[in-house]
CSV table of C-alpha atoms and ligand atoms in Angstrom, one decimal:
chain,number,residue,atom,x,y,z
Z,3,MET,CA,-0.1,0.0,-0.1
Z,4,LYS,CA,2.5,2.1,1.1
Z,5,LYS,CA,4.8,1.2,-1.5
Z,6,SER,CA,2.3,2.4,-4.8
Z,7,LYS,CA,1.7,5.4,-2.9
Z,8,LEU,CA,5.1,6.2,-3.4
Z,9,THR,CA,5.2,5.1,-6.6
Z,10,MET,CA,2.3,7.2,-7.6
Z,11,ALA,CA,3.4,10.5,-5.5
Z,12,LEU,CA,6.7,9.9,-7.6
Z,13,LEU,CA,4.9,9.4,-10.8
Z,14,SER,CA,3.1,12.3,-10.4
Z,15,VAL,CA,6.1,14.5,-9.7
Z,16,VAL,CA,7.5,13.3,-12.7
Z,17,MET,CA,5.1,13.7,-15.1
Z,18,ALA,CA,4.5,17.4,-13.8
Z,19,GLY,CA,8.2,17.9,-14.1
Z,20,ALA,CA,7.3,17.0,-17.6
Z,21,LEU,CA,4.5,19.1,-18.1
Z,22,ALA,CA,6.4,22.0,-16.4
Z,23,ALA,CA,9.2,21.9,-19.0
Z,24,GLY,CA,7.0,21.4,-21.8
Z,25,CYS,CA,5.1,24.4,-19.9
Z,26,GLY,CA,1.9,22.4,-20.0
Z,27,GLY,CA,0.4,21.8,-23.5
Z,28,ASN,CA,3.3,23.8,-25.1
Z,29,THR,CA,4.3,22.7,-28.7
Z,30,LYS,CA,7.3,24.2,-28.6
Z,31,GLU,CA,6.8,25.4,-32.2
Z,32,THR,CA,8.2,28.8,-32.7
Z,33,ILE,CA,6.5,31.4,-34.8
Z,34,THR,CA,8.3,34.1,-36.5
Z,35,GLY,CA,5.9,36.2,-36.9
Z,36,ALA,CA,5.6,38.5,-40.3
Z,37,ASP,CA,2.1,39.7,-38.9
Z,38,ALA,CA,2.9,43.0,-36.8
Z,39,SER,CA,-0.7,44.1,-38.1
Z,40,ALA,CA,-2.4,42.5,-35.6
Z,41,GLY,CA,-3.0,45.7,-33.4
Z,42,GLY,CA,0.3,45.6,-31.6
Z,43,SER,CA,0.7,42.0,-31.2
Z,44,GLN,CA,3.5,40.1,-30.0
Z,45,THR,CA,3.8,37.5,-32.7
Z,46,GLU,CA,7.2,35.8,-32.4
Z,47,GLY,CA,7.7,33.5,-29.8
Z,48,PRO,CA,7.0,29.7,-28.9
Z,49,LYS,CA,3.5,28.4,-29.4
Z,50,TYR,CA,1.8,27.5,-26.3
Z,51,THR,CA,-1.7,25.8,-25.2
Z,52,PHE,CA,-2.4,26.1,-21.4
Z,53,ARG,CA,-5.1,25.3,-19.5
Z,54,LEU,CA,-7.0,27.6,-16.9
Z,55,ALA,CA,-9.6,25.7,-14.3
Z,56,ASP,CA,-12.5,27.4,-12.7
Z,57,ALA,CA,-15.0,26.2,-10.6
Z,58,HIS,CA,-17.9,27.8,-11.8
Z,59,PRO,CA,-20.5,27.2,-14.7
Z,60,GLU,CA,-20.2,28.6,-18.0
Z,61,GLY,CA,-22.1,32.0,-18.0
Z,62,TYR,CA,-20.9,32.4,-14.4
Z,63,PRO,CA,-19.0,35.8,-14.1
Z,64,THR,CA,-15.6,34.5,-13.3
Z,65,VAL,CA,-15.8,32.1,-16.1
Z,66,VAL,CA,-16.8,35.6,-18.3
Z,67,GLY,CA,-13.7,37.1,-17.1
Z,68,ASP,CA,-11.5,33.9,-18.0
Z,69,GLN,CA,-12.9,33.6,-21.3
Z,70,LYS,CA,-12.0,37.6,-21.8
Z,71,PHE,CA,-8.7,36.9,-20.3
Z,72,ALA,CA,-8.2,33.9,-23.0
Z,73,GLU,CA,-9.1,36.1,-25.8
Z,74,LEU,CA,-7.1,39.1,-24.9
Z,75,VAL,CA,-3.9,36.5,-24.6
Z,76,LYS,CA,-4.7,35.4,-27.7
Z,77,GLU,CA,-4.9,38.8,-29.5
Z,78,LYS,CA,-1.9,40.3,-27.9
Z,79,SER,CA,0.5,37.2,-28.9
Z,80,GLY,CA,-1.0,37.1,-32.4
Z,81,GLY,CA,-2.9,33.8,-32.1
Z,82,ARG,CA,0.4,32.1,-30.5
Z,83,ILE,CA,-0.8,31.7,-26.8
Z,84,THR,CA,-4.0,29.7,-26.7
Z,85,ILE,CA,-5.6,29.4,-23.0
Z,86,GLU,CA,-8.4,26.5,-22.8
Z,87,VAL,CA,-10.8,27.6,-19.9
Z,88,PHE,CA,-12.3,24.2,-18.3
Z,89,PRO,CA,-15.4,25.4,-16.2
Z,90,SER,CA,-17.7,23.3,-14.0
Z,91,ALA,CA,-14.7,21.9,-12.0
Z,92,GLN,CA,-14.1,19.9,-14.9
Z,93,LEU,CA,-10.0,19.6,-13.7
Z,94,GLY,CA,-11.1,19.5,-10.2
Z,95,GLU,CA,-12.0,21.0,-7.4
Z,96,GLU,CA,-10.2,24.1,-6.1
Z,97,LYS,CA,-8.0,22.7,-3.6
Z,98,ALA,CA,-6.8,19.8,-5.9
Z,99,VAL,CA,-6.8,22.4,-8.7
Z,100,ILE,CA,-4.2,24.6,-6.6
Z,101,GLU,CA,-2.2,21.7,-5.7
Z,102,GLN,CA,-1.8,21.1,-9.5
Z,103,VAL,CA,-1.4,24.5,-10.4
Z,104,GLN,CA,1.8,24.5,-7.8
Z,105,LEU,CA,3.4,21.7,-9.6
Z,106,GLY,CA,2.8,23.3,-12.9
Z,107,ALA,CA,0.3,20.6,-14.0
Z,108,ILE,CA,-2.2,23.0,-14.7
Z,109,GLU,CA,-1.1,26.2,-15.7
Z,110,PHE,CA,-3.8,28.7,-14.6
Z,111,THR,CA,-6.8,28.9,-12.3
Z,112,ARG,CA,-9.4,31.2,-11.0
Z,113,VAL,CA,-10.2,30.5,-7.3
Z,114,SER,CA,-11.8,31.9,-4.2
Z,115,THR,CA,-9.0,34.1,-2.0
Z,116,GLY,CA,-10.8,31.6,0.9
Z,117,ALA,CA,-9.2,28.7,-0.8
Z,118,LEU,CA,-6.3,29.8,-1.4
Z,119,GLY,CA,-6.3,30.9,2.5
Z,120,GLY,CA,-5.7,27.1,3.1
Z,121,PHE,CA,-2.2,27.3,0.9
Z,122,ASN,CA,-1.0,31.2,1.8
Z,123,LYS,CA,-1.9,32.2,5.7
Z,124,GLN,CA,-2.1,35.7,4.6
Z,125,TYR,CA,-4.9,35.0,2.3
Z,126,GLU,CA,-6.9,34.2,5.6
Z,127,VAL,CA,-7.2,37.7,6.1
Z,128,PHE,CA,-10.2,37.9,3.3
Z,129,SER,CA,-12.4,35.5,5.4
Z,130,LEU,CA,-12.0,37.6,8.5
Z,131,PRO,CA,-15.7,38.7,8.7
Z,132,TYR,CA,-17.0,42.8,8.3
Z,133,ILE,CA,-13.5,44.0,7.3
Z,134,PHE,CA,-14.8,45.5,4.6
Z,135,GLU,CA,-17.9,47.7,4.5
Z,136,SER,CA,-18.9,47.5,0.9
Z,137,ASP,CA,-17.5,46.2,-2.5
Z,138,GLU,CA,-15.8,49.9,-3.2
Z,139,HIS,CA,-14.2,49.6,0.0
Z,140,LEU,CA,-12.8,45.9,-1.1
Z,141,TRP,CA,-11.6,47.5,-4.2
Z,142,LYS,CA,-10.1,50.2,-2.9
Z,143,PHE,CA,-8.0,47.8,-0.7
Z,144,LEU,CA,-7.3,45.5,-3.9
Z,145,GLU,CA,-6.0,48.2,-5.9
Z,146,SER,CA,-3.8,49.5,-3.1
Z,147,ASP,CA,-0.1,48.6,-2.8
Z,148,LYS,CA,-1.0,46.5,0.2
Z,149,GLY,CA,-3.6,44.8,-1.8
Z,150,LYS,CA,-1.1,44.4,-5.0
Z,151,ALA,CA,1.6,43.2,-2.8
Z,152,LEU,CA,-0.8,40.4,-1.4
Z,153,LEU,CA,-1.0,38.8,-4.8
Z,154,ASP,CA,2.5,39.1,-5.4
Z,155,SER,CA,3.0,37.1,-2.0
Z,156,LEU,CA,1.5,34.3,-3.8
Z,157,GLU,CA,5.1,33.5,-5.2
Z,158,SER,CA,6.2,32.3,-1.7
Z,159,SER,CA,3.5,29.7,-2.4
Z,160,ARG,CA,4.6,28.6,-6.0
Z,161,MET,CA,2.2,30.6,-7.5
Z,162,LYS,CA,1.6,34.2,-9.3
Z,163,GLY,CA,-1.1,36.3,-8.7
Z,164,LEU,CA,-2.5,38.0,-12.2
Z,165,ALA,CA,-5.4,39.7,-11.0
Z,166,TYR,CA,-8.3,40.0,-8.2
Z,167,TYR,CA,-12.2,39.5,-9.8
Z,168,SER,CA,-15.4,40.5,-7.7
Z,169,SER,CA,-17.6,38.3,-5.4
Z,170,GLY,CA,-20.0,40.2,-3.7
Z,171,ALA,CA,-20.5,39.6,-0.2
Z,172,ARG,CA,-21.5,36.4,0.9
Z,173,SER,CA,-24.5,35.4,3.7
Z,174,PHE,CA,-26.0,32.2,5.4
Z,175,TYR,CA,-28.4,29.9,3.9
Z,176,SER,CA,-30.0,27.1,5.7
Z,177,THR,CA,-32.4,24.5,5.5
Z,178,LYS,CA,-33.6,25.1,8.9
Z,179,PRO,CA,-35.3,28.5,9.9
Z,180,LEU,CA,-32.7,31.4,10.0
Z,181,GLY,CA,-34.5,34.1,11.1
Z,182,SER,CA,-31.8,35.7,13.3
Z,183,ILE,CA,-28.2,35.0,14.4
Z,184,ASP,CA,-29.5,32.7,17.6
Z,185,ASP,CA,-30.9,30.5,14.8
Z,186,LEU,CA,-27.1,29.9,13.5
Z,187,LYS,CA,-26.3,28.1,17.0
Z,188,GLY,CA,-26.2,24.2,16.7
Z,189,GLN,CA,-26.4,24.1,12.9
Z,190,LYS,CA,-23.7,22.2,10.7
Z,191,ILE,CA,-22.6,24.8,8.2
Z,192,ARG,CA,-20.2,24.0,5.4
Z,193,VAL,CA,-17.0,26.0,5.1
Z,194,ILE,CA,-14.4,26.7,2.3
Z,195,GLN,CA,-11.4,24.9,4.4
Z,196,ASN,CA,-9.4,27.9,6.3
Z,197,LYS,CA,-8.3,28.2,9.9
Z,198,VAL,CA,-10.4,31.6,10.0
Z,199,ASN,CA,-14.0,29.8,8.7
Z,200,ILE,CA,-13.6,27.4,11.5
Z,201,ASP,CA,-13.2,30.1,14.2
Z,202,LEU,CA,-15.8,32.3,12.5
Z,203,MET,CA,-18.6,29.6,13.0
Z,204,GLU,CA,-17.5,28.4,16.5
Z,205,ALA,CA,-17.9,32.2,17.2
Z,206,LEU,CA,-21.3,32.1,16.2
Z,207,GLY,CA,-21.9,28.6,18.1
Z,208,ALA,CA,-22.1,26.7,14.8
Z,209,ASN,CA,-20.3,23.4,14.0
Z,210,ALA,CA,-18.0,24.2,11.2
Z,211,THR,CA,-18.1,21.1,8.2
Z,212,PRO,CA,-15.2,22.2,5.9
Z,213,MET,CA,-16.0,20.5,2.1
Z,214,ASN,CA,-15.3,21.0,-1.5
Z,215,TYR,CA,-18.1,23.6,-3.1
Z,216,GLY,CA,-19.1,20.5,-5.6
Z,217,GLU,CA,-20.3,18.0,-2.8
Z,218,VAL,CA,-22.3,20.8,-0.6
Z,219,PHE,CA,-25.2,19.9,-2.9
Z,220,SER,CA,-25.7,16.6,-1.9
Z,221,ALA,CA,-24.3,17.2,1.5
Z,222,LEU,CA,-28.0,19.7,1.9
Z,223,GLN,CA,-30.1,17.2,0.2
Z,224,THR,CA,-28.8,14.2,2.4
Z,225,GLY,CA,-28.9,16.3,5.6
Z,226,ILE,CA,-25.2,15.7,6.4
Z,227,ILE,CA,-25.3,19.5,6.6
Z,228,ASP,CA,-28.0,22.3,7.7
Z,229,ALA,CA,-26.2,25.1,6.0
Z,230,ALA,CA,-23.7,26.8,4.1
Z,231,GLU,CA,-22.8,30.5,3.1
Z,232,ASN,CA,-21.9,32.0,-0.3
Z,233,ASN,CA,-23.0,35.1,-2.7
Z,234,TYR,CA,-26.2,35.5,-4.6
Z,235,PRO,CA,-24.8,33.8,-7.8
Z,236,SER,CA,-23.3,30.7,-6.5
Z,237,TYR,CA,-26.1,29.8,-4.3
Z,238,LEU,CA,-28.1,30.2,-7.9
Z,239,THR,CA,-26.0,28.5,-10.2
Z,240,SER,CA,-25.1,25.5,-7.7
Z,241,ASN,CA,-28.9,25.2,-7.0
Z,242,HIS,CA,-28.4,25.2,-3.1
Z,243,TYR,CA,-31.2,27.3,-2.9
Z,244,GLN,CA,-33.3,24.3,-3.7
Z,245,HIS,CA,-32.9,22.8,-0.6
Z,246,ALA,CA,-31.5,25.4,1.5
Z,247,LYS,CA,-34.2,27.4,1.3
Z,248,ASN,CA,-33.6,30.2,4.2
Z,249,LEU,CA,-31.2,32.8,3.2
Z,250,ILE,CA,-30.7,35.9,6.1
Z,251,LEU,CA,-28.5,38.6,4.0
Z,252,ASP,CA,-26.0,39.1,7.0
Z,253,GLN,CA,-22.9,39.9,4.6
Z,254,HIS,CA,-20.3,38.5,7.0
Z,255,GLN,CA,-17.6,38.2,4.4
Z,256,ARG,CA,-16.4,39.7,1.0
Z,257,VAL,CA,-13.8,37.3,-0.1
Z,258,PRO,CA,-12.7,38.4,-3.7
Z,259,GLU,CA,-11.6,35.7,-6.6
Z,260,THR,CA,-8.1,35.6,-7.7
Z,261,LEU,CA,-6.8,34.8,-11.4
Z,262,LEU,CA,-3.4,33.2,-10.9
Z,263,ILE,CA,-0.6,31.3,-12.8
Z,264,SER,CA,1.5,28.4,-11.8
Z,265,LYS,CA,4.8,29.9,-10.5
Z,266,ILE,CA,6.8,27.1,-12.8
Z,267,THR,CA,4.7,28.5,-15.9
Z,268,TRP,CA,5.3,31.6,-15.2
Z,269,ASP,CA,9.3,31.2,-14.7
Z,270,LYS,CA,9.6,29.4,-18.2
Z,271,LEU,CA,8.0,32.3,-20.1
Z,272,SER,CA,9.7,35.3,-22.0
Z,273,GLU,CA,9.8,38.6,-20.3
Z,274,ALA,CA,7.7,39.8,-23.4
Z,275,ASP,CA,5.0,36.7,-22.7
Z,276,GLN,CA,4.9,37.4,-19.2
Z,277,LYS,CA,3.5,40.8,-19.8
Z,278,ILE,CA,1.4,39.7,-22.4
Z,279,ILE,CA,-0.3,37.8,-19.6
Z,280,LEU,CA,0.1,40.5,-17.1
Z,281,GLU,CA,-1.5,42.7,-19.1
Z,282,ALA,CA,-4.4,40.5,-20.5
Z,283,ALA,CA,-5.4,39.6,-16.9
Z,284,GLN,CA,-5.5,43.2,-15.7
Z,285,GLU,CA,-7.4,44.1,-18.7
Z,286,SER,CA,-10.1,41.0,-18.1
Z,287,VAL,CA,-10.8,42.7,-14.7
Z,288,ALA,CA,-13.3,45.5,-15.8
Z,289,VAL,CA,-15.3,42.9,-18.0
Z,290,GLN,CA,-15.6,40.4,-15.0
Z,291,ARG,CA,-16.4,43.1,-12.7
Z,292,ALA,CA,-19.6,44.7,-14.9
Z,293,GLU,CA,-20.6,41.4,-15.4
Z,294,TRP,CA,-20.3,40.6,-11.7
Z,295,ASP,CA,-22.8,43.4,-11.4
Z,296,ARG,CA,-25.4,42.3,-13.9
Z,297,PHE,CA,-25.4,38.8,-12.9
Z,298,GLU,CA,-25.4,39.4,-9.0
Z,299,LYS,CA,-28.9,41.9,-9.5
Z,300,GLU,CA,-30.2,38.8,-11.8
Z,301,SER,CA,-29.3,36.3,-9.3
Z,302,GLU,CA,-30.9,38.0,-6.7
Z,303,GLU,CA,-34.5,38.3,-9.0
Z,304,LYS,CA,-34.4,34.7,-9.3
Z,305,ILE,CA,-33.7,33.7,-6.0
Z,306,LYS,CA,-36.8,35.7,-4.9
Z,307,ALA,CA,-38.6,34.4,-7.7
Z,308,ALA,CA,-37.9,31.1,-6.7
Z,309,GLY,CA,-39.6,31.3,-3.3
Z,310,VAL,CA,-36.8,31.5,-0.9
Z,311,THR,CA,-37.4,32.6,2.8
Z,312,ILE,CA,-35.4,35.9,2.6
Z,313,THR,CA,-34.5,37.8,6.1
Z,314,GLU,CA,-32.8,41.0,6.0
Z,315,VAL,CA,-30.3,42.1,8.5
Z,316,THR,CA,-31.1,46.0,9.7
Z,317,ASP,CA,-28.8,45.6,12.1
Z,318,LEU,CA,-25.3,44.1,11.7
Z,319,LYS,CA,-24.3,45.0,15.6
Z,320,PRO,CA,-25.4,41.6,17.0
Z,321,TRP,CA,-23.2,39.8,14.2
Z,322,GLN,CA,-20.5,42.3,14.3
Z,323,GLU,CA,-20.1,41.7,18.4
Z,324,ALA,CA,-20.5,37.9,18.2
Z,325,VAL,CA,-17.5,37.6,16.0
Z,326,LYS,CA,-15.3,40.2,17.5
Z,327,PRO,CA,-13.4,37.2,19.2
Z,328,VAL,CA,-12.2,36.4,16.0
Z,329,ILE,CA,-10.9,39.3,14.5
Z,330,ASP,CA,-9.2,39.8,17.8
Z,331,LYS,CA,-7.5,36.2,17.7
Z,332,TYR,CA,-5.8,37.4,14.5
Z,333,ARG,CA,-5.4,40.9,14.9
Z,334,SER,CA,-1.6,40.6,15.8
Z,335,GLU,CA,-1.0,38.5,13.2
Z,336,TYR,CA,-2.7,40.6,10.3
Z,337,GLY,CA,-2.3,43.8,12.2
Z,338,GLU,CA,-0.6,45.7,8.9
Z,339,ILE,CA,-2.9,44.2,6.4
Z,340,LEU,CA,-6.0,45.2,8.6
Z,341,ASP,CA,-4.6,48.8,8.8
Z,342,ALA,CA,-4.6,49.0,5.5
Z,343,ILE,CA,-7.8,47.8,5.3
Z,344,GLU,CA,-9.0,50.3,7.6
Z,345,GLN,CA,-7.1,52.9,5.7
Z,346,ALA,CA,-9.1,52.1,2.7
Z,347,LYS,CA,-12.1,53.0,3.9
T,156,GTR,C1,-17.6,31.0,-4.2
T,156,GTR,C2,-16.3,31.2,-5.3
T,156,GTR,C3,-16.1,29.5,-5.4
T,156,GTR,C4,-15.9,28.8,-4.4
T,156,GTR,C5,-16.9,28.6,-3.6
T,156,GTR,C6,-17.1,28.0,-2.3
T,156,GTR,O1,-18.3,32.2,-3.9
T,156,GTR,O2,-16.4,31.9,-6.3
T,156,GTR,O3,-14.5,29.9,-6.2
T,156,GTR,O4,-14.8,28.8,-3.5
T,156,GTR,O5,-17.5,30.3,-3.7
T,156,GTR,O6,-17.7,28.3,-1.2
T,156,GTR,O7,-16.2,27.2,-2.5
């Protein structure tokens, strides 16, 4: 048993190395491009085909962003660099995909900063409750020097952050009544796996159950968990609302998305190609954010029309009071980032 596990592990490292050496699907063909007319595109250099993994389905705003990114890379490279977008967790759940990206076996992914928190401690900061007042506040921070430095900090985890994408605010939903904060007590709530989320559920008197996103629907259906939490678009497209019909709009977190590349792939690219990828990622942000705003409203309307019981939270004070021990616990660790977040208000 042990031996076969070791063999498998060695095999996957060797395979990852082989893929990395060839930059995944890189055909190593060199195009010497005469077509300089294609709008300032960089046509000279090797030809690549890369993969980008996303957990969300076709049409979800992150996938729209990924596709815009791929389109821009293609355009800027004069057709040399192809990025194939794989939606609906076709390449695996977020945690597994991040591991593959670290090995260079999958070159790109769009994941939640919540999932990255399990790999890079600094990213857990985004799971702290009520640290952002609004999306505007969040974006002011993300675009600040500290926000950009956080993207760069992924290099220590063998990834390179390219851009942030929007993800709105997360609220709780349950198969059980959820009319106030007290109703959360004793409920089994699925969370994205990271330490802050576990402490957060404890502070609310709930039981945290870390689980892959793709498993939540059947876990709600079979009663393995009572509840979960997410933004409107995920609540809708995952169909969680079909089983968890009670939503409370407490908006406890704003956890942005990150578009990233494997550090192994990044280091193989020429400076010119790195520039293409970085620029394309950053230019795709405006498209993703606009689509987010539109789709978030559309999802809210669809959820309302689906007959979900929605409780508005007019006074956030009891919620903020209840989770204060979590902020206090992490203040010393994230003091500097929290100060920068405060300044971005
Ligand atoms: C969504 C996020 C996904 C995934 C999911 C989850 O909001 O976009 O990438 O992290 O939440 O709860 O696992």
